Coordinates of C-alpha atoms in Angstrom, one line a residue:
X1253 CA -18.0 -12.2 -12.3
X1254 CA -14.9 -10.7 -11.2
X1255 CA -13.5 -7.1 -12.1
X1256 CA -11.4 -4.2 -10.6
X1257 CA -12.5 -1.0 -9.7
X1258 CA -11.2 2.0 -7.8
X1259 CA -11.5 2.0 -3.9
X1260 CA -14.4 4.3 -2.4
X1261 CA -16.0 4.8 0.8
X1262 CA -18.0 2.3 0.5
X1263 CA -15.2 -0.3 0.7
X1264 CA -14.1 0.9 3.8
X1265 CA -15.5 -2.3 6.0
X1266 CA -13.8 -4.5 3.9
X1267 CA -10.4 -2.8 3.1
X1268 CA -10.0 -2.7 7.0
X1269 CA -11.3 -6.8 7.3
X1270 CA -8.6 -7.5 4.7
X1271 CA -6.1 -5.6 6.8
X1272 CA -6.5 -8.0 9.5
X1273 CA -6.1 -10.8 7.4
X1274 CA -2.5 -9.9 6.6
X1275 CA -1.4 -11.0 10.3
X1276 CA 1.2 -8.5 10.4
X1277 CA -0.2 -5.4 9.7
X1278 CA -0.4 -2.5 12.2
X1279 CA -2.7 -0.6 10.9
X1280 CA -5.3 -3.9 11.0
X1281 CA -4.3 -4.8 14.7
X1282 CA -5.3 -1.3 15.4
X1283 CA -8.8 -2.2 14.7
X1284 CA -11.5 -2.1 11.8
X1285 CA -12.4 1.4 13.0
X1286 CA -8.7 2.5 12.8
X1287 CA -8.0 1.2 9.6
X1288 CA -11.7 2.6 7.9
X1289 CA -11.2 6.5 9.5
X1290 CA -7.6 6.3 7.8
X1291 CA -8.6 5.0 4.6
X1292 CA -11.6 7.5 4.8
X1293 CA -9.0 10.1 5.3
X1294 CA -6.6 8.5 2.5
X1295 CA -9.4 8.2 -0.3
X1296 CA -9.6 12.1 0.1
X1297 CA -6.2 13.1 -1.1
X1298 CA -5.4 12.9 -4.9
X1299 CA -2.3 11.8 -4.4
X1300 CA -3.9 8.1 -3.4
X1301 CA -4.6 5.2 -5.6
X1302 CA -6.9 2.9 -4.4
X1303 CA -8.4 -0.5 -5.9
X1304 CA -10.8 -3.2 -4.8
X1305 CA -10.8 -6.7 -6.4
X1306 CA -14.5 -7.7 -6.5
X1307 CA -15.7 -11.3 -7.2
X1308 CA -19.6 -11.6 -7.7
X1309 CA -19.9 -8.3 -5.6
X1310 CA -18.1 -8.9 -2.7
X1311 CA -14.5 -6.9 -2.2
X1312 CA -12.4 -10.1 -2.0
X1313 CA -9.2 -8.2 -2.4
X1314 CA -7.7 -4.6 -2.5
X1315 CA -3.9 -2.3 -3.3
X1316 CA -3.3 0.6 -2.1
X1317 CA -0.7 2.9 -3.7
X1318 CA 0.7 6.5 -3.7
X1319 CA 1.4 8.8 -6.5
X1320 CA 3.7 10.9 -4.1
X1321 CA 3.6 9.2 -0.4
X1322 CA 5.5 11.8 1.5
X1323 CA 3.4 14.6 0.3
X1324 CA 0.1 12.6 0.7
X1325 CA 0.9 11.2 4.3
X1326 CA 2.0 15.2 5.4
X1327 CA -1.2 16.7 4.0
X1328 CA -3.8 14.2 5.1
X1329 CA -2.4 14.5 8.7
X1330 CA -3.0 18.4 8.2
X1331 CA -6.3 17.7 7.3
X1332 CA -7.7 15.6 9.0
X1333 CA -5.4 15.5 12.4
X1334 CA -7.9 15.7 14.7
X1335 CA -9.9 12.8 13.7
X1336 CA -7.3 10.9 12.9
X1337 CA -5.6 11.4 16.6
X1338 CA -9.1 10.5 18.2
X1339 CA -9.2 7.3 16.2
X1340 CA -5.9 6.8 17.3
X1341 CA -6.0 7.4 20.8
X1342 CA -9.1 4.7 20.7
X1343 CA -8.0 2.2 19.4
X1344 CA -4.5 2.4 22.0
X1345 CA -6.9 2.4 24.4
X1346 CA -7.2 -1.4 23.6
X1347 CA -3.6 -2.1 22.3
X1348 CA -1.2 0.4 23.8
X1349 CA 1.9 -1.6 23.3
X1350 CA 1.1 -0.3 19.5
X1351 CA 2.2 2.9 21.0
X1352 CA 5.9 3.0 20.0
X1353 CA 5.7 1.4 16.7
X1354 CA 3.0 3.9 15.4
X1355 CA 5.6 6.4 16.2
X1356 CA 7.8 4.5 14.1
X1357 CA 5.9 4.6 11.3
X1358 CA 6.2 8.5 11.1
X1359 CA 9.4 7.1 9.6
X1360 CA 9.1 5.3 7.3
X1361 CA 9.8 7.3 4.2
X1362 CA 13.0 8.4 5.9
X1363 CA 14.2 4.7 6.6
X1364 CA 12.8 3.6 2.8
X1365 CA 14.2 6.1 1.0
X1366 CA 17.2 5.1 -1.5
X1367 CA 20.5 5.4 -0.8
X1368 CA 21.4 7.0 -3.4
X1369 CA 21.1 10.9 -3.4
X1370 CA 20.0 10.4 -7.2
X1371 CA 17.2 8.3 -6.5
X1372 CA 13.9 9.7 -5.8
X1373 CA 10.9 7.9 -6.7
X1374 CA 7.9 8.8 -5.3
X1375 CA 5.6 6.5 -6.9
X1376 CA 4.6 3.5 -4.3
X1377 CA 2.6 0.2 -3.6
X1378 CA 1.9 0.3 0.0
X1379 CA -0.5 -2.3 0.7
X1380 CA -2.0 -5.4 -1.2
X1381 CA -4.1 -8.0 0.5
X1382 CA -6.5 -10.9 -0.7
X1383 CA -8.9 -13.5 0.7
X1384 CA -7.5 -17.0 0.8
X1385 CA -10.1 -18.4 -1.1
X1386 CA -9.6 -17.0 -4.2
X1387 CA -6.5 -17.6 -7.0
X1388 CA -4.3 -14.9 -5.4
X1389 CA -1.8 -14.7 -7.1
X1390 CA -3.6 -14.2 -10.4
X1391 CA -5.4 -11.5 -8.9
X1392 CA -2.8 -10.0 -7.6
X1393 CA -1.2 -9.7 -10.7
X1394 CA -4.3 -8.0 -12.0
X1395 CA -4.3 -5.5 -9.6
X1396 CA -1.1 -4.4 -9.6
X1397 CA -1.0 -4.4 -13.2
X1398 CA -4.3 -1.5 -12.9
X1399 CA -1.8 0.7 -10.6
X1400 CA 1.4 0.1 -12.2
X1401 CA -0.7 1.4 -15.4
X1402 CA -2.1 4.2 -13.8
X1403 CA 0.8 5.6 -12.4
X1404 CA 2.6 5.2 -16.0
X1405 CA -0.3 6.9 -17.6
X1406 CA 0.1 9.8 -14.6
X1407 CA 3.7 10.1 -16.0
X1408 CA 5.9 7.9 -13.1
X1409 CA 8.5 6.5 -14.8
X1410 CA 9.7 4.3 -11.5
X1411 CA 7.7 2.7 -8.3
X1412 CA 8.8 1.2 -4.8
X1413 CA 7.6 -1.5 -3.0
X1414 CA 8.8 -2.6 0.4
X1415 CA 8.4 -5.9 1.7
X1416 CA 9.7 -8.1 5.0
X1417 CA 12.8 -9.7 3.8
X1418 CA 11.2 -13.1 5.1
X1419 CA 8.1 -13.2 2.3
X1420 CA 9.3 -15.3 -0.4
X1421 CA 6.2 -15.4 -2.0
X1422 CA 6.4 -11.5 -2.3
X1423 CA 9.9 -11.8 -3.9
X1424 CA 8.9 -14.2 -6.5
X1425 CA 6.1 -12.0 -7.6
X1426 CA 8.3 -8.7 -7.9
X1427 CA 11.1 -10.2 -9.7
X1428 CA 8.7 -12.0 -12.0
X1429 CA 7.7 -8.2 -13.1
X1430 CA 11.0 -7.4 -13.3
X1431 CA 11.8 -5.4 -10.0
X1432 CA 15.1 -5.0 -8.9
X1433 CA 16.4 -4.7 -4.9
X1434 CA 17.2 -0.9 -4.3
X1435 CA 17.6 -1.6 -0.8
X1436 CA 17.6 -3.0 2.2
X1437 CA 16.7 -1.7 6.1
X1438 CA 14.9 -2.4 9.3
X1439 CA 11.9 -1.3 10.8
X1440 CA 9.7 -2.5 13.1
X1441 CA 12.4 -4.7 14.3
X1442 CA 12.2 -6.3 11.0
X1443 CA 14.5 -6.7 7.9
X1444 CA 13.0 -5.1 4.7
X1445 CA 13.3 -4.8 1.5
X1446 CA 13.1 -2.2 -0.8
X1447 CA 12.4 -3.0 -4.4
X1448 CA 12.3 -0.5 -7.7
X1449 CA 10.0 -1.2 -11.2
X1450 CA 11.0 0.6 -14.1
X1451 CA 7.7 1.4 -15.6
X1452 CA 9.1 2.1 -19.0
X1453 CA 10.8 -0.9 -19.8
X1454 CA 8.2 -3.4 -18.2
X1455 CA 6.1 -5.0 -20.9
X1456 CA 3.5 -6.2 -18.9
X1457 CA 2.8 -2.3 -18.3
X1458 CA 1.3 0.0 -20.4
X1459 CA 0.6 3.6 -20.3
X1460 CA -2.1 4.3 -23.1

């Protein structure tokens, strides 16, 4: 039986295997061990939103979201900085040509922001990654629905989502919920997209 539940520590294993699984991830290539002491750190903010997709007990897919993603990323590095550099310098230790592009990612909510001085949405869907083996993109579409729905019950009005320009599959699934391109830019030598939901006017979304 299959059903969606909110992320806790004891998903951590998993979450980071998943990682891995979507090829282009940093975080993943950073290692299991990476990816787990950030989550770990992550699930302790309450500004994170964090789902698992679980078919006959096994995590076979997750999302991971932000109520407020600058504020979260800031204070989680305050809190757990020294931790988190440890894990970091171990895993470089292994992969240093991760080096620069980690410092990139300090970033990233300065390269994603709109353009627009009147847009500021802090609501986000950061990452969102599933098994091969199982109807994807139906369970994708379950997931996000269970944070687009908790954000709009939090009060959100708008979310983000940035994907790599070259992911069709992503864009088909966005504009099928209605998302609209806010942006574009690059990073990590890539071209990006940057995409805006209007909570309020989606019917697939509700916030009761």
């Amino acid at each position: 039986m299959a059903r969606i539940r909110p992320m806790g520590s004891r998903d951590l294993h998993e979450v980071a295997r998943l990682h891995r699984a979507m090829g282009s991830s940093l975080w993943g290539s950073l290692g299991p061990r990476f990816v787990s002491r950030v989550y770990e750190a992550l699930l302790d903010h309450t500004d994170f939103l964090g789902f698992v997709y679980e078919e006959e007990g096994r995590v076979r897919g997750f999302i991971a979201g932000t109520s407020h993603g600058t504020r979260m990323f800031r204070q989680t590095a305050l809190r757990h900085g020294p931790s988190l550099a440890l894990a970091t310098v171990v895993a470089l230790a292994s992969r240093p040509r991760a080096l620069l592009p980690l410092l990139e990612t300090a970033a990233y909510f300065r390269r994603s922001a709109p353009s627009s001085a009147g847009e500021r949405i802090h609501a986000e869907s950061l990452f969102c990654s599933f098994d091969g083996g199982i109807k994807a993109r139906r369970a994708a579409g379950l997931i996000n629905k269970v944070l687009f729905d908790t954000l709009a019950r939090q009060g959100h009005h708008q979310v983000k989502i940035t994907t790599e320009a070259s992911n069709p599959f992503a864009a088909r699934q966005l504009l099928s919920w209605g998302f609209v391109v806010l942006g574009r830019f690059e990073f990590y030598g890539k071209a990006m997209i940057l995409w805006r939901l209007d909570l309020d006017y989606c019917e697939r979304v509700s916030s009761s």
